XYZ file of C-alpha atoms in Angstrom:
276
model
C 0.000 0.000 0.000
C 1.384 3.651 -0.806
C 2.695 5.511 2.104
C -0.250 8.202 0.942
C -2.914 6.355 1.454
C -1.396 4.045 4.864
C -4.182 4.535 7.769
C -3.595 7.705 10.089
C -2.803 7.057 13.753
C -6.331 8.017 15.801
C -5.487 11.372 17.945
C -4.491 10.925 21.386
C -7.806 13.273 22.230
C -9.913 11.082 19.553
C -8.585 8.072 21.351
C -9.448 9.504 25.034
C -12.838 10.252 24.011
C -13.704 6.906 22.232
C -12.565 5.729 25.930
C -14.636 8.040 27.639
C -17.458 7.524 25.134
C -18.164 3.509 25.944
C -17.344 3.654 29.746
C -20.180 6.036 30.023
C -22.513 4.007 27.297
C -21.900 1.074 29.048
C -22.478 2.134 32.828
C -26.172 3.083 33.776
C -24.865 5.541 36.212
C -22.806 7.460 33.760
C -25.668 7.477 30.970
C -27.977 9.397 33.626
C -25.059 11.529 34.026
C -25.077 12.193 30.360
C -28.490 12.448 29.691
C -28.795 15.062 32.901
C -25.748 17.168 31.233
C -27.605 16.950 27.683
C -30.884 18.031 29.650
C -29.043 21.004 30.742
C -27.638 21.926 28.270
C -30.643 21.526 26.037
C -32.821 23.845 28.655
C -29.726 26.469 28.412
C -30.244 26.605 24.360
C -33.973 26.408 24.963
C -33.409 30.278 26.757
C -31.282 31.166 24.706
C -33.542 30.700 21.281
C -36.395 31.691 23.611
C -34.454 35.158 23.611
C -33.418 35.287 19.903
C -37.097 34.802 19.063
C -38.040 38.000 21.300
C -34.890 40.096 20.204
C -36.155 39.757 16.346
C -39.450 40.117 17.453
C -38.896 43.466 18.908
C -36.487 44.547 16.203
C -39.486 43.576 13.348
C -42.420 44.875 15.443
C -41.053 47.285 18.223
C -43.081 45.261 20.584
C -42.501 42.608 22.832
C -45.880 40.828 22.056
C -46.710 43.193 18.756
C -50.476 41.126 18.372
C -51.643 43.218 21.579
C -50.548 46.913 18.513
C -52.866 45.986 15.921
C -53.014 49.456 14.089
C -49.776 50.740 15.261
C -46.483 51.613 13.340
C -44.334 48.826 13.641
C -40.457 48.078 14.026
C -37.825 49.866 15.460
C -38.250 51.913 12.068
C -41.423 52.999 12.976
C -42.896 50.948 9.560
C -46.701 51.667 8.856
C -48.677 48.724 9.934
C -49.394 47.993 6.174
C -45.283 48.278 5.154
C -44.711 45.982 8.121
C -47.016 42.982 6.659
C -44.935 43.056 3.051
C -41.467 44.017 4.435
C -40.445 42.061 7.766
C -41.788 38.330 6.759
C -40.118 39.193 3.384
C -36.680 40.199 4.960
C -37.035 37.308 7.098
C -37.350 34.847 4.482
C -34.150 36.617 2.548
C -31.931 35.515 6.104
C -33.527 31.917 6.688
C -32.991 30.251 3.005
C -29.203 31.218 2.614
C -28.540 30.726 6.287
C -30.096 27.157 6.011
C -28.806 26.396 2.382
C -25.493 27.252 3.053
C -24.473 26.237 6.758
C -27.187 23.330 7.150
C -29.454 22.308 4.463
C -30.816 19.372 6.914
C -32.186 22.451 9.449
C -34.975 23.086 6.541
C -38.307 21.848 7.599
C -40.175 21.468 10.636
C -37.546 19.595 12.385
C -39.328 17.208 13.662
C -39.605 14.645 10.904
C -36.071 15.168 10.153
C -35.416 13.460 13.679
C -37.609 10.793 13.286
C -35.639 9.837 9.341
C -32.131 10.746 11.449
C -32.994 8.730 14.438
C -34.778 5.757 11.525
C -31.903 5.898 9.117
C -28.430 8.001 10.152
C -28.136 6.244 13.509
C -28.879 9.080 14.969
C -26.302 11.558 14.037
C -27.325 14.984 13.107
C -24.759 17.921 13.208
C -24.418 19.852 15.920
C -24.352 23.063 13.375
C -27.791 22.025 12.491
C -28.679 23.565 16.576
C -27.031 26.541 15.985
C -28.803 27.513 12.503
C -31.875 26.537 13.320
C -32.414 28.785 16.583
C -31.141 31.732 14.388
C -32.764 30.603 11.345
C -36.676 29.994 13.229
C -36.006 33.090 15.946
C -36.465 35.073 12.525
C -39.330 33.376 10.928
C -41.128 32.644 14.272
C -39.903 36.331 15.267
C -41.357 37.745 12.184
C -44.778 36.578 11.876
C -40.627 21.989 16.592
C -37.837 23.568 15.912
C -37.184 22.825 19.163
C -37.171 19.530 19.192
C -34.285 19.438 16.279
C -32.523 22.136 18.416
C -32.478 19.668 21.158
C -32.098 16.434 19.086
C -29.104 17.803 17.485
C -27.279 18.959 20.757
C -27.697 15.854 22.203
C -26.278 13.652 19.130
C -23.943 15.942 18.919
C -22.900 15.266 22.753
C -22.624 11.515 21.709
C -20.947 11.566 18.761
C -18.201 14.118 20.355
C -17.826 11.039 22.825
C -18.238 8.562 20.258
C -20.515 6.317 21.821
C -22.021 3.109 19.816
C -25.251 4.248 17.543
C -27.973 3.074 20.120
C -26.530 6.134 22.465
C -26.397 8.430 20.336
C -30.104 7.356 19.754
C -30.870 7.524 23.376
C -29.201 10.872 23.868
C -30.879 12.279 20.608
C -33.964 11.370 21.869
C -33.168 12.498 25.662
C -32.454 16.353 23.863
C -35.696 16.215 21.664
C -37.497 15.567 25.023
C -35.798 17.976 26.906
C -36.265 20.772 24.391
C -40.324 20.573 24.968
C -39.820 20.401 28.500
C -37.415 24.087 28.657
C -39.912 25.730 25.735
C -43.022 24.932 27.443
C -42.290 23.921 30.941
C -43.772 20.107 30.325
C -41.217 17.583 31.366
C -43.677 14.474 31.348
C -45.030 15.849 28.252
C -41.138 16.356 26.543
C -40.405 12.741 27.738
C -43.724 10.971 26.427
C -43.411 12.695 23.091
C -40.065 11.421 22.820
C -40.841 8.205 23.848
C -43.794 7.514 21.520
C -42.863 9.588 18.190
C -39.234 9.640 18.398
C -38.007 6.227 20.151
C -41.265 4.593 19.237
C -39.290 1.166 20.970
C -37.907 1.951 24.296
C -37.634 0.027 27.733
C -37.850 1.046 31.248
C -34.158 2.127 31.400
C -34.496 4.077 28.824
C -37.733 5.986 30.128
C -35.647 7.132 32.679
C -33.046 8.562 30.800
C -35.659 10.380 29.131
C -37.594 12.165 31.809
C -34.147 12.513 34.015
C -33.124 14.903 30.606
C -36.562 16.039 30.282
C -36.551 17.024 34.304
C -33.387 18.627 34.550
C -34.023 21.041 31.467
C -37.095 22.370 32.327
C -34.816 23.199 35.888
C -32.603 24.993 34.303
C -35.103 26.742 32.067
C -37.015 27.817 35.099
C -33.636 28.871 36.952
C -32.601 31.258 33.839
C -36.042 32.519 32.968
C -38.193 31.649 35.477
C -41.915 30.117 35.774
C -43.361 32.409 33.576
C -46.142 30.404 31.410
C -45.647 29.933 27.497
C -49.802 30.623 27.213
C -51.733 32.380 29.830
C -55.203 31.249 30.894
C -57.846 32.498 33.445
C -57.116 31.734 37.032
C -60.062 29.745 37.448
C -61.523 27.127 34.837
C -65.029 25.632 35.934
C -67.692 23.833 34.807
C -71.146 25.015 35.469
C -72.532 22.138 34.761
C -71.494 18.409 34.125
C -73.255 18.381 30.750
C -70.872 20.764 29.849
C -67.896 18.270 29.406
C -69.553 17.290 25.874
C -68.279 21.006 24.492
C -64.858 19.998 25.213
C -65.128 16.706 23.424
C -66.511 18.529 20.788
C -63.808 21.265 20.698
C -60.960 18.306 21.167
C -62.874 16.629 17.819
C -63.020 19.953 15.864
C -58.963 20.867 16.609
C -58.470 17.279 15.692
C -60.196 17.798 12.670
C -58.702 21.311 11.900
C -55.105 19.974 12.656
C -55.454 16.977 10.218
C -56.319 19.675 7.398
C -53.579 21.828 8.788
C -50.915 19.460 8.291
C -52.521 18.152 5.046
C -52.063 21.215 3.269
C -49.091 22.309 4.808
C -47.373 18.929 3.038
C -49.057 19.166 -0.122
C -48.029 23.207 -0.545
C -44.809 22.139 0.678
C -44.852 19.399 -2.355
C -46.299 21.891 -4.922
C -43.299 24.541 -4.208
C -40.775 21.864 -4.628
């Protein structure tokens, strides 16, 4: 064999981290360990992105929550309300497709189906660039008019594969990020860790359940500690029933949101297939 193409001795780092990477895959102990630092960090970015999505949202509106300005001039330009519905979604759009197309084309979508095919398919490896673009890339399209769950999925592959653990951890850890990214965004640990479980594991056993909530648990912590409790959709104080009889509305509101996301998501996909 030429001396050009003879096999490159592995980096003494590379080498330390492979170490690193199976002790901790193979010790239950050290896993939690992991999936509580990837829950962290996970509820850290989950601030962070949380803040991005307000900073653009001032900058394009002038307001904090703009929908309560109807009428107003908008922006820190002071647009007319009219110039403000052409200009700022339009400007936003002119960041997000070279940002994504040129630093990571596999942020593009909705981010969470592009789990679900990573976690399926690419044993779940996904770039950690792919966190990085797509808080910048959705603070300004969310800002102007799941990423989340890519944001989080991402992070914690990334974690893995920086450790090189075997594929079924960086599964595990993929899925422990996309859980605790629900958890941080909207304060729902057992919600972050059941959505994980069933859409993005879809196979999982009772070790790896508790992974899962551990990560989900300790980012909505840390979310909480850098933000605090404040609530991601505020109700009234008091919900009551006046009646029994009154429980049918709400099965007949849950079947009319069913109904209205089904035809969301249908003709999201198909416009989504027409402009490709």
């Amino acid at each position: 064999m030429p001396l050009s193409q003879s096999p490159q001795p592995e980096e003494p780092a590379a080498g330390t981290r492979l170490r690193v990477g199976h002790t901790v895959a193979a010790h239950r102990s050290l896993l939690g360990v992991a999936s509580a630092l990837v829950g962290a960090v996970v509820g850290a970015a989950a601030v962070v992105f949380n803040l991005a999505i307000r900073a653009w949202t001032w900058v394009s509106t002038g307001f904090d929550e703009y929908t309560t300005h109807i009428g107003q001039s908008h922006g820190v330009w002071g647009w007319a309300p009219w110039l403000f519905l052409l200009l700022s979604p339009a400007i936003a759009g002119l960041l997000y497709g070279p940002l994504i197309q040129r630093f990571a084309p596999s942020a593009k979508g909705h981010g969470i189906p592009e789990v679900m095919l990573a976690v399926r398919r690419k044993g779940g490896r996904i770039p950690g660039r792919v966190a990085v673009v797509k808080i910048l890339a959705s603070a300004l399209t969310i800002g102007s008019g799941g990423p989340i769950v890519q944001v989080g999925a991402s992070l914690g592959s990334t974690i893995a594969s920086w450790l090189r653990m075997p594929v079924s951890r960086v599964v595990l850890l993929a899925s422990c990020g996309s859980a605790a990214g629900i958890a941080a965004t909207f304060h729902a640990p057992l919600a972050g860790a059941v959505f994980a479980l069933e859409v993005i594991l879809v196979e999982f056993t009772a070790e790896t359940f508790g992974f899962v909530v551990l990560s989900a648990v300790t980012s909505s912590v840390v979310a909480r500690i850098l933000q605090g409790d404040e609530m991601v959709i505020r109700v009234a104080d008091n919900l009551t029933f006046a009646s029994m009889s009154d429980i049918w509305w709400v099965a007949l509101l849950g079947l009319v949101a069913g109904l209205c996301g089904l035809g969301f998501s249908k003709l999201l996909y198909a416009s989504e297939d027409a402009i490709d």
